[in-house]
Short mmCIF file of C-alpha atoms in Angstrom, two decimals:
data_model
loop_
_atom_site.label_atom_id
_atom_site.label_comp_id
_atom_site.label_asym_id
_atom_site.label_seq_id
_atom_site.Cartn_x
_atom_site.Cartn_y
_atom_site.Cartn_z
CA MET A 1 10.19 -30.32 19.92
CA PRO A 2 9.31 -28.88 16.46
CA THR A 3 12.12 -27.31 14.44
CA PRO A 4 12.13 -23.79 12.99
CA SER A 5 10.95 -25.18 9.63
CA THR A 6 7.61 -25.76 11.37
CA VAL A 7 6.49 -22.45 9.89
CA ASN A 8 6.38 -24.07 6.46
CA SER A 9 4.50 -27.14 7.66
CA LEU A 10 2.08 -24.90 9.52
CA MET A 11 1.42 -22.89 6.37
CA ALA A 12 1.02 -26.12 4.38
CA ALA A 13 -1.59 -27.35 6.86
CA ILE A 14 -3.91 -24.42 6.04
CA ALA A 15 -3.14 -24.20 2.32
CA GLU A 16 -6.58 -25.48 1.30
CA THR A 17 -8.60 -23.42 3.78
CA GLY A 18 -10.62 -20.71 2.09
CA ARG A 19 -9.44 -21.27 -1.46
CA ASP A 20 -11.51 -19.18 -3.88
CA ALA A 21 -12.27 -21.14 -7.05
CA ARG A 22 -13.73 -18.10 -8.83
CA ARG A 23 -11.19 -15.40 -7.97
CA GLY A 24 -8.16 -17.56 -7.34
CA GLY A 25 -6.18 -17.25 -4.14
CA TYR A 26 -8.05 -17.12 -0.84
CA SER A 27 -11.20 -15.44 0.44
CA ARG A 28 -11.31 -15.57 4.23
CA PRO A 29 -13.52 -12.71 5.47
CA VAL A 30 -13.90 -12.38 9.22
CA TYR A 31 -16.30 -14.91 10.81
CA SER A 32 -16.70 -16.78 7.52
CA THR A 33 -16.39 -20.57 7.60
CA ALA A 34 -12.81 -20.30 6.32
CA GLU A 35 -11.73 -17.72 8.89
CA LEU A 36 -13.41 -19.62 11.72
CA ASP A 37 -11.64 -22.79 10.59
CA LEU A 38 -8.33 -20.93 10.78
CA ARG A 39 -9.17 -19.66 14.26
CA GLU A 40 -9.87 -23.24 15.32
CA TRP A 41 -6.59 -24.33 13.72
CA PHE A 42 -4.68 -21.67 15.65
CA THR A 43 -6.39 -22.54 18.93
CA SER A 44 -5.58 -26.23 18.43
CA GLU A 45 -1.93 -25.52 17.59
CA ALA A 46 -1.51 -23.17 20.55
CA THR A 47 -3.23 -25.52 22.99
CA SER A 48 -1.12 -28.47 21.83
CA ARG A 49 1.94 -26.41 22.79
CA GLY A 50 0.63 -25.84 26.30
CA LEU A 51 -0.29 -22.21 25.70
CA GLU A 52 -3.37 -20.84 27.46
CA VAL A 53 -5.84 -19.57 24.86
CA GLU A 54 -8.49 -16.96 25.55
CA ARG A 55 -10.72 -14.73 23.44
CA ASP A 56 -11.38 -11.20 24.62
CA ALA A 57 -14.52 -9.06 24.35
CA ASN A 58 -13.43 -7.70 20.94
CA GLY A 59 -12.90 -11.13 19.41
CA ILE A 60 -9.09 -11.04 19.62
CA ILE A 61 -7.51 -14.41 20.42
CA TRP A 62 -4.56 -14.51 22.84
CA ALA A 63 -2.34 -17.56 23.34
CA TRP A 64 -0.32 -17.03 26.53
CA TRP A 65 3.12 -18.37 27.43
CA ASP A 66 3.31 -17.46 31.09
CA LEU A 67 6.44 -17.21 33.18
CA PRO A 68 7.59 -20.46 34.81
CA ALA A 69 6.21 -20.87 38.32
CA ALA A 70 9.71 -20.79 39.80
CA VAL A 71 10.43 -17.45 38.12
CA GLN A 72 7.14 -15.99 39.29
CA ALA A 73 7.77 -17.19 42.85
CA GLY A 74 11.12 -15.41 42.88
CA HIS A 75 9.58 -12.02 42.25
CA ASP A 76 8.12 -9.70 44.87
CA GLY A 77 4.59 -8.30 44.77
CA GLY A 78 5.49 -5.42 42.47
CA SER A 79 6.89 -7.75 39.80
CA PRO A 80 5.16 -9.59 36.97
CA ALA A 81 4.19 -12.21 39.55
CA GLY A 82 2.00 -9.71 41.36
CA ALA A 83 -1.67 -9.07 40.68
CA ASP A 84 -1.25 -9.70 36.95
CA ALA A 85 1.73 -11.78 35.82
CA ARG A 86 0.94 -10.87 32.22
CA ARG A 87 1.16 -7.11 32.63
CA GLY A 88 3.76 -5.64 30.26
CA ALA A 89 4.08 -8.90 28.32
CA LEU A 90 5.76 -9.27 24.96
CA VAL A 91 3.19 -9.92 22.21
CA THR A 92 3.56 -11.05 18.62
CA GLY A 93 0.97 -12.11 16.05
CA SER A 94 -1.07 -10.91 13.09
CA HIS A 95 -4.40 -11.80 11.45
CA LEU A 96 -6.06 -14.72 9.64
CA ASP A 97 -8.68 -12.95 7.49
CA SER A 98 -7.96 -11.97 3.89
CA VAL A 99 -8.99 -9.66 1.10
CA PRO A 100 -11.20 -11.26 -1.59
CA GLY A 101 -8.96 -13.51 -3.68
CA GLY A 102 -5.89 -12.67 -1.62
CA GLY A 103 -2.59 -14.47 -1.19
CA ALA A 104 -1.63 -17.24 1.19
CA PHE A 105 0.81 -15.28 3.33
CA ASP A 106 -0.79 -11.92 4.16
CA GLY A 107 -1.65 -12.39 7.82
CA PRO A 108 -1.27 -16.15 8.37
CA LEU A 109 2.52 -16.01 7.90
CA GLY A 110 2.79 -13.79 10.98
CA VAL A 111 0.58 -16.12 13.02
CA ALA A 112 2.37 -19.29 11.90
CA SER A 113 5.76 -17.64 12.48
CA GLY A 114 4.66 -16.72 16.00
CA LEU A 115 3.89 -20.37 16.73
CA ALA A 116 7.13 -21.53 15.13
CA ALA A 117 9.14 -18.89 17.00
CA TYR A 118 7.59 -20.13 20.24
CA ASP A 119 8.85 -23.63 19.37
CA VAL A 120 12.38 -22.24 18.99
CA LEU A 121 12.19 -20.28 22.23
CA ALA A 122 10.70 -23.16 24.21
CA ALA A 123 13.53 -25.40 23.04
CA ARG A 124 16.09 -22.79 24.09
CA GLU A 125 14.44 -22.42 27.48
CA ALA A 126 14.37 -26.20 27.99
CA ALA A 127 18.09 -26.31 27.16
CA GLY A 128 18.82 -23.60 29.70
CA ASP A 129 19.77 -21.05 27.04
CA LEU A 130 16.84 -18.72 27.73
CA GLN A 131 15.75 -17.20 31.02
CA ARG A 132 12.59 -15.17 30.64
CA ASN A 133 11.56 -12.20 32.74
CA ARG A 134 8.32 -11.52 30.87
CA ALA A 135 5.26 -13.44 29.77
CA MET A 136 4.63 -13.71 26.04
CA ALA A 137 1.51 -14.03 23.91
CA ILE A 138 0.62 -14.72 20.29
CA ALA A 139 -2.38 -12.65 19.22
CA VAL A 140 -4.81 -13.05 16.33
CA PHE A 141 -6.70 -9.88 15.40
CA PRO A 142 -10.08 -10.05 13.59
CA GLU A 143 -11.10 -8.08 10.47
CA GLU A 144 -7.66 -6.66 9.76
CA GLU A 145 -8.41 -6.34 6.05
CA GLY A 146 -11.87 -4.82 6.47
CA SER A 147 -13.10 -7.01 3.62
CA ALA A 148 -16.36 -7.88 5.38
CA PHE A 149 -17.34 -4.71 7.26
CA GLY A 150 -15.34 -2.05 5.46
CA VAL A 151 -13.04 -0.80 8.24
CA ALA A 152 -9.50 -2.16 8.27
CA CYS A 153 -7.89 -3.27 11.55
CA LEU A 154 -11.29 -3.30 13.22
CA GLY A 155 -10.21 -5.58 16.10
CA SER A 156 -7.20 -3.46 17.05
CA ARG A 157 -9.21 -0.25 16.55
CA LEU A 158 -11.82 -1.51 19.02
CA LEU A 159 -9.12 -2.61 21.47
CA THR A 160 -7.45 0.82 21.46
CA GLY A 161 -10.62 2.89 21.20
CA ALA A 162 -9.60 4.19 17.77
CA ILE A 163 -13.15 3.54 16.56
CA ASP A 164 -16.35 4.28 18.44
CA PRO A 165 -17.92 0.91 19.31
CA THR A 166 -21.39 2.13 18.36
CA ARG A 167 -20.18 2.95 14.87
CA ALA A 168 -18.35 -0.40 14.63
CA LEU A 169 -21.39 -2.38 15.75
CA ASN A 170 -23.56 -0.71 13.11
CA LEU A 171 -21.23 -1.54 10.23
CA ARG A 172 -22.84 -3.90 7.72
CA ASP A 173 -21.43 -6.55 5.42
CA ALA A 174 -22.59 -7.17 1.84
CA SER A 175 -25.56 -9.22 3.03
CA GLY A 176 -26.74 -6.46 5.37
CA THR A 177 -25.66 -8.21 8.57
CA THR A 178 -24.42 -5.79 11.20
CA PHE A 179 -21.12 -6.32 12.94
CA ALA A 180 -23.10 -6.49 16.18
CA ASP A 181 -25.17 -9.41 14.89
CA ALA A 182 -22.13 -11.16 13.40
CA SER A 183 -20.29 -10.82 16.71
CA ARG A 184 -23.29 -11.99 18.69
CA ALA A 185 -23.49 -15.08 16.48
CA GLN A 186 -19.93 -15.91 17.59
CA GLY A 187 -20.85 -15.72 21.27
CA LEU A 188 -19.52 -12.19 21.81
CA ASP A 189 -21.43 -9.53 23.73
CA PRO A 190 -21.65 -6.37 21.58
CA ASP A 191 -22.26 -4.25 24.68
CA ALA A 192 -18.86 -5.28 26.05
CA MET A 193 -16.90 -4.28 22.93
CA GLY A 194 -14.62 -1.26 22.82
CA ARG A 195 -11.45 0.09 24.37
CA ASP A 196 -9.91 -2.46 26.76
CA ALA A 197 -7.45 -0.76 29.10
CA ALA A 198 -6.70 -3.99 30.96
CA ALA A 199 -5.76 -5.82 27.74
CA LEU A 200 -3.61 -2.89 26.58
CA ALA A 201 -1.77 -2.92 29.91
CA ARG A 202 -0.75 -6.50 29.21
CA ILE A 203 1.09 -5.44 26.03
CA GLY A 204 4.53 -4.17 26.92
CA ASP A 205 5.80 -4.41 23.33
CA PHE A 206 4.18 -5.70 20.14
CA VAL A 207 6.19 -7.18 17.26
CA GLU A 208 4.37 -8.21 14.08
CA LEU A 209 5.97 -10.30 11.35
CA HIS A 210 4.40 -9.90 7.91
CA VAL A 211 5.07 -10.77 4.30
CA GLU A 212 6.55 -7.75 2.55
CA GLN A 213 3.91 -6.20 0.30
CA GLY A 214 6.28 -4.62 -2.16
CA LEU A 215 9.71 -4.97 -3.75
CA GLY A 216 11.80 -3.23 -1.10
CA LEU A 217 13.87 -6.29 -0.20
CA ASN A 218 14.48 -6.97 -3.87
CA GLY A 219 15.58 -3.41 -4.56
CA GLU A 220 18.84 -2.98 -6.43
CA GLU A 221 20.59 -1.54 -3.39
CA TYR A 222 19.98 -4.75 -1.40
CA THR A 223 20.20 -7.60 -3.92
CA ASP A 224 23.26 -9.80 -4.41
CA ALA A 225 24.85 -10.93 -7.68
CA ALA A 226 22.09 -13.51 -8.12
CA GLY A 227 19.45 -10.80 -7.77
CA ARG A 228 18.28 -12.01 -4.36
CA GLY A 229 17.69 -9.61 -1.50
CA PRO A 230 17.92 -10.26 2.26
CA ALA A 231 15.23 -12.51 3.72
CA VAL A 232 14.08 -10.04 6.37
CA ALA A 233 13.75 -6.28 6.90
CA VAL A 234 12.74 -4.13 9.87
CA ALA A 235 9.86 -1.70 9.36
CA SER A 236 10.34 1.99 9.97
CA SER A 237 6.95 3.52 9.16
CA ILE A 238 3.50 3.06 7.60
CA LEU A 239 2.05 5.56 5.14
CA GLY A 240 -1.04 7.47 6.19
CA HIS A 241 -4.04 5.99 4.43
CA GLY A 242 -7.79 5.84 4.41
CA ARG A 243 -10.93 4.67 2.64
CA TRP A 244 -13.71 6.86 1.31
CA ARG A 245 -17.07 5.79 -0.14
CA PHE A 246 -18.50 7.79 -3.03
CA SER A 247 -22.23 7.43 -3.69
CA VAL A 248 -23.27 8.70 -7.14
CA THR A 249 -27.01 9.13 -7.59
CA GLY A 250 -28.76 9.47 -10.95
CA GLN A 251 -32.02 8.34 -12.54
CA GLY A 252 -32.70 4.63 -12.85
CA ASN A 253 -34.51 3.77 -16.05
CA HIS A 254 -35.08 1.31 -18.88
CA ALA A 255 -32.06 0.54 -21.07
CA GLY A 256 -34.18 0.21 -24.23
CA THR A 257 -36.62 3.07 -23.98
CA THR A 258 -34.46 5.87 -22.56
CA LEU A 259 -32.71 7.93 -25.22
CA MET A 260 -29.03 8.62 -24.67
CA ALA A 261 -29.67 12.35 -24.45
CA ASP A 262 -32.27 11.83 -21.74
CA ARG A 263 -30.10 9.91 -19.31
CA ALA A 264 -28.63 10.79 -15.92
CA ASP A 265 -26.52 7.66 -15.66
CA PRO A 266 -24.52 7.43 -12.42
CA LEU A 267 -22.37 4.61 -13.81
CA VAL A 268 -21.15 6.85 -16.63
CA ALA A 269 -20.34 9.51 -14.05
CA ALA A 270 -18.64 6.98 -11.75
CA ALA A 271 -16.49 5.72 -14.62
CA GLN A 272 -15.18 9.22 -15.22
CA MET A 273 -14.58 9.65 -11.50
CA VAL A 274 -12.47 6.48 -11.40
CA LEU A 275 -10.30 7.92 -14.16
CA ALA A 276 -10.11 11.22 -12.25
CA VAL A 277 -8.88 9.38 -9.15
CA ARG A 278 -6.01 7.90 -11.13
CA LYS A 279 -5.13 11.18 -12.86
CA THR A 280 -5.25 13.23 -9.65
CA ALA A 281 -3.05 10.78 -7.73
CA ALA A 282 -0.57 10.45 -10.60
CA ALA A 283 -0.01 14.19 -10.50
CA GLN A 284 1.05 14.06 -6.83
CA ALA A 285 4.50 12.68 -6.04
CA ASP A 286 4.48 9.61 -3.77
CA ALA A 287 0.68 9.38 -3.76
CA ARG A 288 -1.30 6.17 -4.30
CA ALA A 289 -5.04 6.12 -4.97
CA THR A 290 -7.09 3.09 -5.94
CA VAL A 291 -10.66 2.22 -6.80
CA GLY A 292 -10.96 -1.51 -6.26
CA ARG A 293 -14.68 -1.85 -5.67
CA LEU A 294 -17.66 -0.47 -7.56
CA GLU A 295 -21.29 -1.47 -7.04
CA PRO A 296 -24.14 -0.30 -9.32
CA VAL A 297 -27.68 -0.43 -7.93
CA PRO A 298 -29.76 -2.37 -8.88
CA GLY A 299 -27.10 -3.99 -11.07
CA GLY A 300 -29.19 -5.31 -13.99
CA THR A 301 -27.79 -5.72 -17.50
CA ASN A 302 -30.75 -3.96 -19.12
CA VAL A 303 -31.18 -1.35 -16.39
CA ILE A 304 -29.74 2.14 -16.13
CA ALA A 305 -28.45 2.27 -12.56
CA SER A 306 -30.10 4.58 -10.06
CA ARG A 307 -27.01 4.72 -7.82
CA VAL A 308 -23.39 3.65 -7.95
CA ASP A 309 -21.19 3.26 -4.89
CA PHE A 310 -17.43 3.03 -5.25
CA TRP A 311 -14.64 3.00 -2.69
CA THR A 312 -11.36 4.88 -2.97
CA ASP A 313 -8.19 4.03 -1.05
CA VAL A 314 -5.78 7.00 -0.82
CA ARG A 315 -2.27 6.99 0.68
CA HIS A 316 0.66 9.39 1.06
CA PRO A 317 3.54 9.78 3.56
CA ASP A 318 2.37 13.30 4.48
CA ASP A 319 -1.05 13.31 6.15
CA ALA A 320 -1.77 16.87 5.04
CA VAL A 321 -1.11 15.88 1.43
CA THR A 322 -3.44 12.88 1.78
CA ALA A 323 -6.22 15.15 3.04
CA ALA A 324 -5.67 17.66 0.22
CA LEU A 325 -5.58 14.88 -2.36
CA VAL A 326 -8.90 13.49 -1.17
CA GLU A 327 -10.48 16.94 -1.38
CA ARG A 328 -9.21 17.37 -4.94
CA ILE A 329 -10.71 14.01 -5.88
CA HIS A 330 -13.99 15.02 -4.22
CA GLY A 331 -14.01 18.29 -6.12
CA GLN A 332 -13.46 16.51 -9.42
CA ALA A 333 -16.25 14.06 -8.59
CA GLN A 334 -18.69 16.89 -7.90
CA LYS A 335 -17.92 18.54 -11.26
CA ILE A 336 -18.34 15.26 -13.13
CA ALA A 337 -21.61 14.47 -11.34
CA ALA A 338 -23.06 17.90 -12.19
CA PHE A 339 -22.09 17.54 -15.86
CA GLU A 340 -23.85 14.16 -16.06
CA GLY A 341 -26.99 15.38 -14.26
CA CYS A 342 -26.16 13.37 -11.15
CA SER A 343 -25.16 14.07 -7.54
CA VAL A 344 -22.38 12.62 -5.41
CA THR A 345 -21.62 12.33 -1.70
CA MET A 346 -18.33 11.28 -0.10
CA THR A 347 -18.10 9.52 3.27
CA GLU A 348 -14.89 8.71 5.14
CA GLU A 349 -14.99 5.10 6.32
CA SER A 350 -11.56 4.87 7.94
CA TYR A 351 -8.34 6.82 8.22
CA SER A 352 -4.96 6.23 9.85
CA ASP A 353 -2.22 8.84 10.17
CA THR A 354 1.32 8.04 9.07
CA VAL A 355 2.92 5.87 11.76
CA HIS A 356 6.59 5.92 12.73
CA PHE A 357 7.40 2.83 14.76
CA ASP A 358 8.94 3.12 18.22
CA THR A 359 12.57 4.14 17.72
CA ALA A 360 14.07 2.17 20.60
CA LEU A 361 12.15 -0.99 19.74
CA SER A 362 13.01 -0.72 16.04
CA ARG A 363 16.68 -0.29 16.94
CA ALA A 364 16.49 -3.40 19.12
CA LEU A 365 14.82 -5.35 16.30
CA GLN A 366 17.51 -4.24 13.88
CA GLY A 367 20.27 -5.43 16.21
CA SER A 368 18.61 -8.81 16.70
CA VAL A 369 17.99 -9.40 13.00
CA LEU A 370 21.45 -8.36 11.87
CA ARG A 371 23.03 -11.15 13.93
CA THR A 372 21.70 -13.76 11.50
CA ILE A 373 20.82 -11.70 8.41
CA PRO A 374 23.70 -9.37 7.52
CA GLY A 375 22.55 -6.38 5.53
CA ALA A 376 18.94 -6.56 6.68
CA PRO A 377 17.59 -3.08 5.87
CA THR A 378 14.99 -0.82 7.42
CA LEU A 379 12.01 -0.18 5.15
CA SER A 380 8.85 1.90 5.16
CA THR A 381 5.61 0.41 3.89
CA GLY A 382 2.47 1.62 2.20
CA ALA A 383 0.36 -1.19 3.70
CA GLY A 384 -1.64 -0.83 6.89
CA HIS A 385 -1.29 -3.25 9.83
CA ASP A 386 -2.62 -3.83 13.34
CA ALA A 387 0.85 -2.85 14.58
CA GLY A 388 0.22 0.61 13.16
CA VAL A 389 -2.99 0.99 15.15
CA LEU A 390 -1.42 -0.33 18.35
CA ALA A 391 1.49 2.10 17.94
CA ALA A 392 -0.62 4.90 19.42
CA GLU A 393 -0.83 2.97 22.70
CA VAL A 394 2.22 0.71 23.08
CA PRO A 395 5.72 0.37 21.56
CA THR A 396 5.37 -1.56 18.31
CA GLY A 397 7.66 -2.81 15.58
CA MET A 398 7.48 -5.02 12.51
CA LEU A 399 9.56 -7.48 10.54
CA PHE A 400 9.01 -8.05 6.83
CA VAL A 401 9.80 -11.33 5.06
CA ARG A 402 10.94 -11.08 1.44
CA ASN A 403 8.35 -11.41 -1.32
CA PRO A 404 10.22 -12.21 -4.55
CA SER A 405 7.64 -10.65 -6.88
CA GLY A 406 6.52 -7.88 -4.56
CA ILE A 407 2.92 -8.76 -5.45
CA SER A 408 0.41 -8.90 -2.59
CA HIS A 409 -3.37 -8.93 -2.15
CA SER A 410 -3.26 -11.34 -5.08
CA PRO A 411 -2.93 -15.11 -5.63
CA GLU A 412 0.63 -14.41 -6.87
CA GLU A 413 1.80 -13.36 -3.41
CA HIS A 414 4.70 -15.63 -2.43
CA VAL A 415 7.32 -16.36 0.20
CA GLU A 416 10.06 -18.94 -0.32
CA ASP A 417 10.43 -21.64 2.33
CA ASP A 418 13.99 -20.63 3.20
CA ASP A 419 12.94 -17.03 3.70
CA ALA A 420 9.99 -18.06 5.88
CA THR A 421 12.37 -20.11 8.02
CA ALA A 422 14.80 -17.19 8.23
CA GLY A 423 11.91 -15.00 9.28
CA THR A 424 11.05 -17.40 12.10
CA ILE A 425 14.65 -17.38 13.37
CA ALA A 426 14.77 -13.57 13.15
CA LEU A 427 11.50 -13.32 15.05
CA ALA A 428 12.65 -15.83 17.68
CA ASP A 429 15.95 -13.98 18.17
CA THR A 430 14.10 -10.68 18.46
CA LEU A 431 11.63 -12.06 20.97
CA GLU A 432 14.41 -13.69 22.99
CA ASP A 433 16.28 -10.41 23.28
CA LEU A 434 13.10 -8.68 24.47
CA LEU A 435 12.07 -11.44 26.89
#
């Protein structure tokens, strides 16, 4: 039976999958060769453990650890051994896709830790130290980052009905491929995608382990004399956040024959808007606003662009403040566009309200973690997760594993082996208490 350190060997086994030689780090967009290879890796690992693997209509992979036959036989018809022995199951998991040039741990650590935690729990059950009353599953959600089709947590949004399936199916990637066509190419039926009440009924609780995407665990209030914080924290909330696309339209023209005074250059306007995003967010306490993607059309060196699209990510703990901040940014963009002889439109691509995780489940997670990690704190996060989307439908909670630098969505993202192992034990203990 594998040991808890399996999480590190599992992560090592996929360390070369999806490496990005140009950006550094990893680029694993949904349904790319790299992401499909990781899905195959997960399926192989789960199957080798005797778990039953299935893929649902929305492309989510579920690896099921059902109740032992003897336990099921001992229940009456109203129990988990009735019409659906998986109803109300305990689910853990995360995602395998990445942002462009992302780190090794964002997503895959939660999946690998789920497999490793299963190894721990299976060994405890074999030794007679665990008696389960619930089935368990490890889930892999597609397009969590939204790096291919622009909407984060797309798989969990489809599952819960948080996004209209028609809108989701019409999303396009950079090559112009629709999500419908990309899904169809993977053997999925686009007409069957959308809210899945039966699948939701099988989730009694959802616990997601994730690399911490900040310096909370290395904050001064938690670090020891050596400057090292606890290995694991329990999540309390996720900041409200969303993505908006700005399209700035001007007059495309020749770079050599168009006088400077005669230009309506949307890239010049967009550059000022990017600065306005930073200035507007900096003036609002606790706000974060980012422009990480900008695309001039047609994109030639000796061509004045005709249009520039850029995407803004805005976050704040208070949803009303987020909305007001976006409107201020939009207002600034309109003024800048008019001054430069251009026009601008803003389109919301996704938005998630601030999420406060289930109180009872978070309290249970805290009790489980503290048994092996004294001083493990409760932290909020500014990063979005599938657990945040699922929270509207089922009790959810999260564990964070320490990131020494606090850097994420970057090749510098890191988790130390000892912390990853501690995270697996914390996850296994948490799952055991809930099983």
